Coordinates of C-alpha atoms in Angstrom, one line a residue:
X1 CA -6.6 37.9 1.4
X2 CA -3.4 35.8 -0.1
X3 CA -4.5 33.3 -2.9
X4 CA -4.0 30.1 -2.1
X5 CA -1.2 28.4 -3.8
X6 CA -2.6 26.1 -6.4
X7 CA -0.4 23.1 -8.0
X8 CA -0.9 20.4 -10.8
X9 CA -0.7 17.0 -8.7
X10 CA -0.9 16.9 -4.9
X11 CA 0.2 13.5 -4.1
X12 CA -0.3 12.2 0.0
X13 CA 1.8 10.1 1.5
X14 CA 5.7 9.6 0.9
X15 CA 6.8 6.2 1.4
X16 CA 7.2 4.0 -1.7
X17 CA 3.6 5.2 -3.2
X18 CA 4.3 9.1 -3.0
X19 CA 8.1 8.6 -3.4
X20 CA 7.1 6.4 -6.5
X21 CA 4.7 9.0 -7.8
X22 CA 7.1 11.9 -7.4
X23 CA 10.0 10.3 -9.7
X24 CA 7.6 9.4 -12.5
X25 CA 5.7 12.9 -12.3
X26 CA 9.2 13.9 -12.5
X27 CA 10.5 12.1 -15.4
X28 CA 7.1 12.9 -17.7
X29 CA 8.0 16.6 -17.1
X30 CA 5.7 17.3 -14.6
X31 CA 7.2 19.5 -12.0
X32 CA 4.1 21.2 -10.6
X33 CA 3.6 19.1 -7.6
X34 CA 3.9 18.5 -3.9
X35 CA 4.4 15.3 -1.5
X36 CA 2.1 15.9 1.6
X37 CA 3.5 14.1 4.5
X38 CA 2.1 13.6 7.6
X39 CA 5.4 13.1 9.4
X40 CA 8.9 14.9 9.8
X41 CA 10.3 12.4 7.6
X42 CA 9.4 10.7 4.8
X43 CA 9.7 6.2 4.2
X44 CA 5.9 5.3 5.2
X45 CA 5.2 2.3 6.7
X46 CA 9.3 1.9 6.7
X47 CA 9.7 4.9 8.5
X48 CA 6.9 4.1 11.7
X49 CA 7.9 0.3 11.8
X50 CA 10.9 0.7 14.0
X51 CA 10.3 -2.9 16.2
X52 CA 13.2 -5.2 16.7
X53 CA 13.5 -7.4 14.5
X54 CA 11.4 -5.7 11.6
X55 CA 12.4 -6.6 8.4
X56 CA 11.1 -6.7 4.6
X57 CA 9.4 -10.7 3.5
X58 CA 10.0 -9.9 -0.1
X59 CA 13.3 -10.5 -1.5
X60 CA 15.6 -7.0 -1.4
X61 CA 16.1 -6.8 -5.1
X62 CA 12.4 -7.2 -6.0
X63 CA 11.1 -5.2 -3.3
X64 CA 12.7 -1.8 -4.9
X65 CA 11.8 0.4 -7.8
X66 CA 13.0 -0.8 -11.8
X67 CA 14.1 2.4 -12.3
X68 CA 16.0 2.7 -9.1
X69 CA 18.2 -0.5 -8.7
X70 CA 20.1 -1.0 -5.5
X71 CA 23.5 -3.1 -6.1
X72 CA 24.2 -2.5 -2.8
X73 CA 20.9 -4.4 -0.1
X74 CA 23.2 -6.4 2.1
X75 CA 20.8 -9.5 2.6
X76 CA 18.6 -11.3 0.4
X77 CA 15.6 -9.7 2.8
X78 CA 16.8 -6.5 4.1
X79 CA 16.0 -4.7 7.1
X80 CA 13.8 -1.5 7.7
X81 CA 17.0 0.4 8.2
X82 CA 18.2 -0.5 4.7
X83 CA 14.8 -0.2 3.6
X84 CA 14.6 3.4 4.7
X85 CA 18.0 4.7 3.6
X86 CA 17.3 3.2 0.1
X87 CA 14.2 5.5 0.0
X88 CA 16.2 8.5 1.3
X89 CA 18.6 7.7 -1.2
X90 CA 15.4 7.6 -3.7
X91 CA 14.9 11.5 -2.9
X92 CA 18.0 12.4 -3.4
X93 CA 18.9 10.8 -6.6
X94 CA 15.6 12.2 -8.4
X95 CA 15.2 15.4 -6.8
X96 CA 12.4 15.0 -4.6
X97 CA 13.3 17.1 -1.6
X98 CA 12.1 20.8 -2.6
X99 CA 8.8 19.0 -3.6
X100 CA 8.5 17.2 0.2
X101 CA 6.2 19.1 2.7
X102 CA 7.0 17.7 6.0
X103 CA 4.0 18.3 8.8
X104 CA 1.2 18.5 6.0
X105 CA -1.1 16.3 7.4
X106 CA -4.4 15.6 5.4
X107 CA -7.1 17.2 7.4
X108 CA -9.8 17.0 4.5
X109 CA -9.7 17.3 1.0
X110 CA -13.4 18.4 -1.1
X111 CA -13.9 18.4 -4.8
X112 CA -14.6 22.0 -6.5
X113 CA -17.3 20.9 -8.8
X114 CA -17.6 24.5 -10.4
X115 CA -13.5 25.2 -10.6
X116 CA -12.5 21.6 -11.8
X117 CA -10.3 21.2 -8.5
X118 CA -9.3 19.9 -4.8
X119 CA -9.3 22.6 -2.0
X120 CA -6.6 20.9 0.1
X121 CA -6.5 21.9 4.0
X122 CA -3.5 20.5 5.7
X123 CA -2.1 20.9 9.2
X124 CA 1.1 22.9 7.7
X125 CA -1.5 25.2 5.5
X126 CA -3.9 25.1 2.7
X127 CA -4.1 24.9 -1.2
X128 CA -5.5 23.3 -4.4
X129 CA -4.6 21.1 -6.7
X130 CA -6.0 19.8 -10.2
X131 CA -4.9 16.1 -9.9
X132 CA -5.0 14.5 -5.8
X133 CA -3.2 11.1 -5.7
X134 CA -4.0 9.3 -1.8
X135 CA -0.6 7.3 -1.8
X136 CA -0.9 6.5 2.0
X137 CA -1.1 2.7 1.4
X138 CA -3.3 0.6 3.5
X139 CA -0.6 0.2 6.7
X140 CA -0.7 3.4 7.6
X141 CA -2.9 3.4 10.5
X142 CA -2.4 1.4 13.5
X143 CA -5.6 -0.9 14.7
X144 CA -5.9 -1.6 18.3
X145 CA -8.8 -3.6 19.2
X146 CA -11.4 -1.8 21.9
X147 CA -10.4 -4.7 24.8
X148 CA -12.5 -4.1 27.7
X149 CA -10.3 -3.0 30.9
X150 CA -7.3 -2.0 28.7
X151 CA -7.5 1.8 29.5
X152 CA -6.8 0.8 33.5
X153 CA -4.1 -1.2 32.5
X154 CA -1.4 0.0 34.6
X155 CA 1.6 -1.1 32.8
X156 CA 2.9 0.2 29.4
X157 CA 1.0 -0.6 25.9
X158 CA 1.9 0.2 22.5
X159 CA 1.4 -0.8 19.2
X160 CA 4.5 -2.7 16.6
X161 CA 3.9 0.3 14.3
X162 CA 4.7 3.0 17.3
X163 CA 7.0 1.2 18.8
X164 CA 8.4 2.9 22.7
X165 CA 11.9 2.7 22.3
X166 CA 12.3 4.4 25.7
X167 CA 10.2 1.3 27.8
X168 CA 12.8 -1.1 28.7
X169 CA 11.5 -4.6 28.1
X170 CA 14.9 -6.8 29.5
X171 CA 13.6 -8.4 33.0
X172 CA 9.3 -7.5 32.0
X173 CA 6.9 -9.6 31.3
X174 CA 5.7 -9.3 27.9
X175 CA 2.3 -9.7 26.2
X176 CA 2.7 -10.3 22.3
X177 CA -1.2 -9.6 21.0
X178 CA -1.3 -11.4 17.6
X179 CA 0.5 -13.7 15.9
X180 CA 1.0 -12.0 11.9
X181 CA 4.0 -10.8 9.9
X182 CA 5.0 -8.2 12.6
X183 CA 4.9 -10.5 15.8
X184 CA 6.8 -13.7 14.1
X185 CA 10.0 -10.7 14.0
X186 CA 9.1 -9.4 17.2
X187 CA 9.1 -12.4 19.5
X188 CA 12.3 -13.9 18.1
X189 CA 13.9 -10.5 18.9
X190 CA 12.9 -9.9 22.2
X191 CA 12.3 -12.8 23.6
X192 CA 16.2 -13.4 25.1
X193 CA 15.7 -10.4 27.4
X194 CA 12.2 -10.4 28.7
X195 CA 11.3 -12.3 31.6
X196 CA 8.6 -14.0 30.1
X197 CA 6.6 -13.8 27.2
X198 CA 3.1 -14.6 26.7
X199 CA 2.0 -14.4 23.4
X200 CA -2.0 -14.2 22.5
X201 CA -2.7 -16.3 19.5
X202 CA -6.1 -16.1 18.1
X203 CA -5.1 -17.9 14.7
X204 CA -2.0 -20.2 14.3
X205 CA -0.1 -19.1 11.1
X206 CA 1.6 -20.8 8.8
X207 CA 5.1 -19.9 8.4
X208 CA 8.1 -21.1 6.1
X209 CA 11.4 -21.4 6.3
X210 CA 13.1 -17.8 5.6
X211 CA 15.8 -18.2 2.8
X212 CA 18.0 -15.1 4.5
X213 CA 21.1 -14.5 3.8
X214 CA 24.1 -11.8 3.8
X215 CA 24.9 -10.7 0.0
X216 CA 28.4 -11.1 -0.8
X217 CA 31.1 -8.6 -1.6
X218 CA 31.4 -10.0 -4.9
X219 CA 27.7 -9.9 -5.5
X220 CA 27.3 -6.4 -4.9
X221 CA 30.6 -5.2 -6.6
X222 CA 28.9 -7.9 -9.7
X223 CA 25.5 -5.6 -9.9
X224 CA 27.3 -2.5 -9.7
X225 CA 29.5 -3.0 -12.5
X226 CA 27.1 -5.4 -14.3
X227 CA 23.5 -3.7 -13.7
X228 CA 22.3 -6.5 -16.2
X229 CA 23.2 -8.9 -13.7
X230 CA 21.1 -7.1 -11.0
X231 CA 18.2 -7.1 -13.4
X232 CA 18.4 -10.6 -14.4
X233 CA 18.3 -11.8 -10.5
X234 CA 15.5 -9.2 -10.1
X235 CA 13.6 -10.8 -13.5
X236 CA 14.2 -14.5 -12.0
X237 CA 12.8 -13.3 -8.4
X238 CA 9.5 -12.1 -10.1
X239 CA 9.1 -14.9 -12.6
X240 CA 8.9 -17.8 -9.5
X241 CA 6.3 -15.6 -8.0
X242 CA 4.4 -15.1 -11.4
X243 CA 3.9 -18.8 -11.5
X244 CA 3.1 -19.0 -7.9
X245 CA 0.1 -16.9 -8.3
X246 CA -2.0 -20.1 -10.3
X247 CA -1.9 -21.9 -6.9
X248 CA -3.3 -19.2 -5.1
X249 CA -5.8 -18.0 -7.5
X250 CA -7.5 -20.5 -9.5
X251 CA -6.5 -23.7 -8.1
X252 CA -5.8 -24.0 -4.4
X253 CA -5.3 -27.8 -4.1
X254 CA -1.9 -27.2 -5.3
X255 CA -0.9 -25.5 -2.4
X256 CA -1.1 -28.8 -0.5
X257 CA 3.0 -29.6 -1.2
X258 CA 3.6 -26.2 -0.1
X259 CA 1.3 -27.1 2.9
X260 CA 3.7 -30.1 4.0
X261 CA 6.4 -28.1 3.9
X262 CA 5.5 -25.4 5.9
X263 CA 4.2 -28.6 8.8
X264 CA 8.1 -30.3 8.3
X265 CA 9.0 -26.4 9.2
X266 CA 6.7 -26.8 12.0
X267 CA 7.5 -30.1 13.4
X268 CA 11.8 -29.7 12.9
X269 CA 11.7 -26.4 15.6
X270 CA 8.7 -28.0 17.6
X271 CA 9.5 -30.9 19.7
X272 CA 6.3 -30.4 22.2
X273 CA 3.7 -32.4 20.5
X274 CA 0.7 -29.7 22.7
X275 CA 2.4 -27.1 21.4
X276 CA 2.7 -28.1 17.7
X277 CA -0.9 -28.9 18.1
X278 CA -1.9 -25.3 19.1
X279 CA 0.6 -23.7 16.3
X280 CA -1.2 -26.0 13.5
X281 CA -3.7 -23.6 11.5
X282 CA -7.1 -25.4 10.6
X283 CA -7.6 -23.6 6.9
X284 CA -5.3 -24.1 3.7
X285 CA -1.8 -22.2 3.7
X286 CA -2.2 -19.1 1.8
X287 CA -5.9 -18.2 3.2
X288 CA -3.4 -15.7 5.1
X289 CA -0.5 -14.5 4.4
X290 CA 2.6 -16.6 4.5
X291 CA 5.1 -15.9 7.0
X292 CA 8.4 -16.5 6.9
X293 CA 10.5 -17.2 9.9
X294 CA 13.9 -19.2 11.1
X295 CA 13.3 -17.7 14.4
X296 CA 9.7 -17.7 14.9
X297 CA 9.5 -21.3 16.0
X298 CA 12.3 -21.7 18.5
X299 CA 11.6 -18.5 20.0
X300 CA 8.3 -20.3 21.1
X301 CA 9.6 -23.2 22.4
X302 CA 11.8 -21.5 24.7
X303 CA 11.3 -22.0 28.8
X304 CA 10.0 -18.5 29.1
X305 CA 7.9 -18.2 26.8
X306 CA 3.9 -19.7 26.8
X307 CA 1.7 -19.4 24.2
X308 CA -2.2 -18.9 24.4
X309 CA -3.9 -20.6 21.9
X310 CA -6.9 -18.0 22.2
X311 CA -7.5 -13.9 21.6
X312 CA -7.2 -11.3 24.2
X313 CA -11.0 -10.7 25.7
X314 CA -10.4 -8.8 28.7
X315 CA -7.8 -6.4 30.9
X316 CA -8.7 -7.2 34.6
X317 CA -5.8 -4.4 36.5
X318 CA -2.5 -6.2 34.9
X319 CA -4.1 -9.6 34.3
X320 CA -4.9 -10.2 30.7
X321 CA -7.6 -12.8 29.8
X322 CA -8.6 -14.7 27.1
X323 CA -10.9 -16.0 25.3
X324 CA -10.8 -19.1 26.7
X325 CA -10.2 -18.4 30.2
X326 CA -6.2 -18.3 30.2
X327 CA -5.3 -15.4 32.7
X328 CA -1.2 -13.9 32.5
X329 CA 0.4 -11.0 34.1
X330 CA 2.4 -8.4 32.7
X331 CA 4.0 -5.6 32.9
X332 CA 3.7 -4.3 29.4
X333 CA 1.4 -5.1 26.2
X334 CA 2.6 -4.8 22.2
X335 CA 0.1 -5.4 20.2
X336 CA 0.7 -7.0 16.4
X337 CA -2.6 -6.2 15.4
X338 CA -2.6 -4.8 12.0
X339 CA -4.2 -1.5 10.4
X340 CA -6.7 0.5 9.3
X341 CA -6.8 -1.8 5.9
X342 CA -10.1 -1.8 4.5
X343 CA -11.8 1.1 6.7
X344 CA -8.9 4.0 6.2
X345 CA -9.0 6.6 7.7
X346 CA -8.3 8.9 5.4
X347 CA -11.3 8.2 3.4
X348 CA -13.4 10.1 5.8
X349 CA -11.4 13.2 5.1
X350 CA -12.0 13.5 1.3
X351 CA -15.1 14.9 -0.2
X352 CA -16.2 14.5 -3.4
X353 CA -18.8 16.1 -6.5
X354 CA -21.4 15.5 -4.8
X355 CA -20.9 15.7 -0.7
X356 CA -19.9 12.2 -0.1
X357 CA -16.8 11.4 1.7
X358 CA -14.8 8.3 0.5
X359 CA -15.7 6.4 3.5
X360 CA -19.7 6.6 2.7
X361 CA -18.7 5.8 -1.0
X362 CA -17.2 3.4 0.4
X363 CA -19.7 2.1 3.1
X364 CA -20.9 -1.2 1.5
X365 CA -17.0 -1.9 1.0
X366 CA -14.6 -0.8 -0.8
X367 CA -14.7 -0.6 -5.1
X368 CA -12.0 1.5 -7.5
X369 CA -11.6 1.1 -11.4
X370 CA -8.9 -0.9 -12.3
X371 CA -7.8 -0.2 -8.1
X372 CA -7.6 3.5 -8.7
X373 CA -10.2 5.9 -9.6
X374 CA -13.8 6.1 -7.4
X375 CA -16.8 7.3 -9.0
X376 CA -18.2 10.9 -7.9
X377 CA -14.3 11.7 -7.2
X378 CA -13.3 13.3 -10.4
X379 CA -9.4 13.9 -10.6
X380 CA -8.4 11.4 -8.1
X381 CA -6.3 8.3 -8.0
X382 CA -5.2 6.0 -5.5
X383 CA -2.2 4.3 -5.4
X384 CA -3.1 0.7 -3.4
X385 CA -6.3 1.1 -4.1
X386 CA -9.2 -1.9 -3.5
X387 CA -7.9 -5.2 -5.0
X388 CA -4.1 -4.4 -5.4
X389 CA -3.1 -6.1 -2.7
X390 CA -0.6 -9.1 -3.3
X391 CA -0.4 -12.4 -1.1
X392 CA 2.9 -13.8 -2.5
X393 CA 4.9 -10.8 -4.5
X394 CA 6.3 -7.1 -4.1
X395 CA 3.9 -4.3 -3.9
X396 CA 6.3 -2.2 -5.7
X397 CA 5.4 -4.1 -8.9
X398 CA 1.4 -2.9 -8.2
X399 CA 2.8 0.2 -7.7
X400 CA 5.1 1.0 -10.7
X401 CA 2.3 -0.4 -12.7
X402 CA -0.3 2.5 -10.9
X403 CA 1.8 4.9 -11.9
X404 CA 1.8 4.0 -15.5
X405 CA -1.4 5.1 -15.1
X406 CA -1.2 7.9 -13.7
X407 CA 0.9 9.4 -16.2
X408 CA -1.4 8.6 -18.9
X409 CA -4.3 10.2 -16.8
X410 CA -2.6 13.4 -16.8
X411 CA -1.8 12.8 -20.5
X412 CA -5.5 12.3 -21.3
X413 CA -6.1 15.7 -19.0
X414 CA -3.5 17.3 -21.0
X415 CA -5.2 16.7 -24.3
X416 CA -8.5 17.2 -23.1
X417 CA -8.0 20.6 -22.5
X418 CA -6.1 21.4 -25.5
X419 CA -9.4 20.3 -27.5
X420 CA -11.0 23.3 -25.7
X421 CA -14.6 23.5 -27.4
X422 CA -16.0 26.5 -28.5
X423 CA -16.9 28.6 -25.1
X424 CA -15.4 27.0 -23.3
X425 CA -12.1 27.2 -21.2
X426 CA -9.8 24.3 -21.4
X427 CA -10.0 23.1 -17.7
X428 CA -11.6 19.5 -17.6
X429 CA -11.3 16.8 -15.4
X430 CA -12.4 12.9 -15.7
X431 CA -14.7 11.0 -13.6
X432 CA -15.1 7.3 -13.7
X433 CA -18.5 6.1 -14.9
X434 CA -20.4 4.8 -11.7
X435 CA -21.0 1.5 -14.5
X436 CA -17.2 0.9 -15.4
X437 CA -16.7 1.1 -11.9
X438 CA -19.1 -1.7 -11.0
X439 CA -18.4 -3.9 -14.2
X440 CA -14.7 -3.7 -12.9
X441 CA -15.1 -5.1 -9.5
X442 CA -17.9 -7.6 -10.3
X443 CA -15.4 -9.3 -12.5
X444 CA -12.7 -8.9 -9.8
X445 CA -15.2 -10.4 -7.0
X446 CA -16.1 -13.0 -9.9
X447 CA -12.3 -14.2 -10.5
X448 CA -12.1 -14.0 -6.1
X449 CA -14.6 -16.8 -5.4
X450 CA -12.1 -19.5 -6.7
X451 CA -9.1 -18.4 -5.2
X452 CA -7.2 -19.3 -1.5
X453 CA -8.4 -16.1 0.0
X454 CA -11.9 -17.0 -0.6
X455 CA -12.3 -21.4 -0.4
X456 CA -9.0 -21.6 2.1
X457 CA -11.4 -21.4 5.5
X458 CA -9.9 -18.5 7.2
X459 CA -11.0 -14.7 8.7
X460 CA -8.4 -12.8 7.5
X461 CA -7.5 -9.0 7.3
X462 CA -8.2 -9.3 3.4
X463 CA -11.8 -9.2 4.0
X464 CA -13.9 -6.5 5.0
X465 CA -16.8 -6.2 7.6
X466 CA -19.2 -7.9 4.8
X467 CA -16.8 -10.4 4.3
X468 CA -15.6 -9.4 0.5
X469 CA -12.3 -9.6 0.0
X470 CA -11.5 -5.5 -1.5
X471 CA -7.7 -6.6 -0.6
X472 CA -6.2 -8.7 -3.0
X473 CA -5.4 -8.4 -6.6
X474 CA -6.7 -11.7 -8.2
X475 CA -4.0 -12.3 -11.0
X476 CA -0.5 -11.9 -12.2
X477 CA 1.1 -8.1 -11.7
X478 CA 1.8 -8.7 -15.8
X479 CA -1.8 -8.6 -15.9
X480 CA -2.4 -5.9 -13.6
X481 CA 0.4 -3.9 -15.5
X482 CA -1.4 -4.9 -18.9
X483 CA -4.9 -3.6 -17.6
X484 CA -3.4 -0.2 -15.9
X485 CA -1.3 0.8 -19.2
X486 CA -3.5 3.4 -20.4
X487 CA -7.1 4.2 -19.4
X488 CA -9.8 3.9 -21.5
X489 CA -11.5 6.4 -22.5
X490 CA -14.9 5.0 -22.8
X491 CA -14.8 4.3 -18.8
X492 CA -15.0 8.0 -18.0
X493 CA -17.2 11.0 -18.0
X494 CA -15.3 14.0 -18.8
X495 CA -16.0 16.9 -17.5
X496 CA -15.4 20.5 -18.6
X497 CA -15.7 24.3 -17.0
X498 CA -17.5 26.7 -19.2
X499 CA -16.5 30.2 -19.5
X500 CA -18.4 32.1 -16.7
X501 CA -20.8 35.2 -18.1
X502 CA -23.1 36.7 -15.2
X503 CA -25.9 34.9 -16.4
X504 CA -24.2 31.3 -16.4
X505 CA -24.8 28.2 -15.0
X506 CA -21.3 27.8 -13.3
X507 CA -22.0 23.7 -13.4
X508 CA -19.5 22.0 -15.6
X509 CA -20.7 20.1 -18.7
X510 CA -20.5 16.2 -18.4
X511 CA -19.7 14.0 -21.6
X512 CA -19.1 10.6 -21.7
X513 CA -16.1 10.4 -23.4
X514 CA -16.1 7.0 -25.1
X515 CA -19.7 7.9 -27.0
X516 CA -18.2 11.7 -27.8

């Protein structure tokens, strides 16, 4: 029997997480390590989020890696094509492709608690790893609510993040299900070909006015030439956001100005006083996320267009009904219904010490140290883990700031095992302290109940089952970087494999390494 191949990181996932991860493994000399991807290409969420219209809300030159400027974005807030050439271009520049494994979905993933390492099966084969880093983000997995009568629907239904680019929506009539980030793109962009449009709003969102523009030759010929220039517009981009994050997190009142702007957006595009009545949200703007749209609102005002100010309850043949009674119908149904945020599935798929899978470690909702080790999961790290999630700024700040931490994981590892006690081999792994772990997310939940998420009055996709918000980070991304620098010690158990005689106990030994 062949032995498995074995490597030092296995990292899933290979948009901006698993790309991300890759480069820095990379550049701290660690070459020992594969990308698992699920598709046959890599980008993520960039790569299955192919609707018209789909497009990035965070400013181009913010939303892209420090160590990986692009001079070139062509708008202020690029496209998903832009979006996923600058990640192919990622791959290329650092090398990433020999260490890519297209068609290696996760099947499961179980914890060796007597070798120190992660038997990994995968669709395209099977191996182990010392280190496994989950970088598959929280959009990964399309949510489509159970809506009774939907599977005798006889017309065509998709979701935005598998988007049928071979149905032909000029001259159908069109449901829209949902009214978030996705649909406010979507029914700008197809709402000039379809007959009609019905779209199925269960909460009004508040949306602002979407400072896009095209980037001018001599901007992009400036930030080439001058990277400091790129930088600098890149440094101002992330400072307005840092001083956002106040409103949003400790005092929400403030939000009220940016409340009155967002209702001026409102009443400019909507001249139908039912219909700015239905699009008003009753709960304080930043409770959800804020859109941004110049489209969004006109779109909706169109003649063929009608808007139900109520969720989707039933499919009766190609009628669609709502909550409230309102019947339409259609010929084909897109739903903008979000993911699999705070019930991945991929949690069900990986094992740990002791039998548990993530998803019953996770069960009472979900908890990580400092958003990326779990308890009971010794070697592993996730990469937007539980409260990392940001509500006015670019996830590729969380993530750069993760991988900081990662590097000095596998620098703590490294000099773990060149201790190598007496009798002992120098494999060892680290587990966080089932304490650490709960100190760390009672302060989070602590610093939550003050902010917008929590006192704004809304049900949003931040919040899980129990109604705990294990979404959003809670602070500045200075902060989070100043908290993920290095780990600390004293928050982990370390564990070590002894050298096996015939009459050993093949356990490993457990030492908590702050009291060592």
């Amino acid at each position: 029997m062949a032995e498995r191949e074995h490597v030092r990181v296995a990292v899933i996932g290979s948009g901006f997480g698993g790309l991300g991860a890759a480069v820095r493994l990379r550049r701290a000399g660690v070459t020992d390590f594969v990308v698992l991807e699920r598709r046959d290409a890599l980008g993520g969420a960039w790569r299955d989020n192919t609707y018209p219209g789909c497009a990035c809300d965070v400013p181009s030159h913010l939303y892209s890696f420090s160590f990986a400027p692009n001079p070139d974005w062509p708008r202020s807030f690029s496209g998903q094509e832009d979006i996923r050439a600058y990640l192919e271009r990622v791959a290329d520049t650092f090398g990433l492709r020999p260490h890519l494994r297209f068609g290696a979905e996760l099947l499961a993933a179980r914890w060796d608690t007597a070798a120190l390492r992660w038997e990994i099966e995968t669709r395209a084969g099977s191996l182990t790893a010392d280190l496994l880093v989950s970088a598959t983000g929280p959009l990964s997995d399309p949510r489509i609510p159970d809506i009774p009568g939907l599977a005798g629907f006889p017309g065509k239904v998709f979701h935005s993040a598998q988007w049928d680019h071979g149905y032909d929506l000029r001259g159908k009539r069109v449901a829209m299900i949902g009214t978030g980030a996705s649909a406010i793109q979507i029914v700008p962009a197809i709402q000039p070909v379809v007959e009609r449009l019905t779209v199925f709003q269960r909460t009004p969102a508040w949306v602002l006015p979407r400072l896009d523009r095209e980037t001018s030759r001599f901007e992009r010929r400036l930030h080439a030439r001058v990277p400091v220039t790129g930088a600098l517009r890149r440094r101002a981009l992330w400072l307005v956001r840092e001083f956002q994050i106040g409103a949003f997190a400790r005092h929400p009142a403030q939000l009220g100005l940016v409340e009155k702007l967002a209702r001026r957006h409102l009443h400019k595009a909507v001249r139908d006083p039912a219909l700015r009545a239905g699009l008003t949200p009753g709960y304080r703007i930043g409770c959800k996320r804020i859109l941004l749209s110049n489209t969004y609102y006109p779109a909706l005002a169109r003649p063929n267009v009608d808007v139900v100010a109520s969720g989707l309850k039933e499919v009766r043949g190609s009628t669609l009904v709502a909550a409230d009674g309102t019947g339409a119908e259609v010929d084909a149904v897109v739903f903008g219904t979000g993911f699999h945020v705070t019930d991945m599935p991929i949690a069900h798929r990986i094992t740990g010490a002791d039998g548990v899978t993530l998803a019953e470690a996770w069960k009472d909702g979900m908890a990580a140290l400092r958003g990326a080790t779990v308890a009971g999961f010794p070697n592993f790290m996730t990469v937007i883990g539980p409260n990392t999630g940001l509500g006015n700024s670019s996830m590729i700040l969380i993530i750069e700031a993760q991988l900081n931490y990662l590097v000095d994981y596998l620098r703590r590892l490294d000099a773990l095992a060149a201790e190598a006690p007496g009798g002992r081999t120098g494999r060892v792994a680290l587990d966080a302290r089932p304490e650490a772990v709960r100190a760390w997310n009672d302060r989070v939940q602590e610093r939550m109940r003050r902010t917008v998420w929590s006192t704004g009055g809304c049900d949003s996709w931040y919040l899980d089952a129990n109604g705990r918000n294990t979404t959003v980070w809670p602070g500045t991304t200075a902060e989070f970087r100043r908290v993920t620098r290095k780990i600390d010690p004293a928050e982990y158990e370390v564990l070590r494999a002894p050298a096996r005689t015939a009459d050993q106990d093949s356990r490993p030994a457990r030492t908590a390494e702050g009291t060592r």
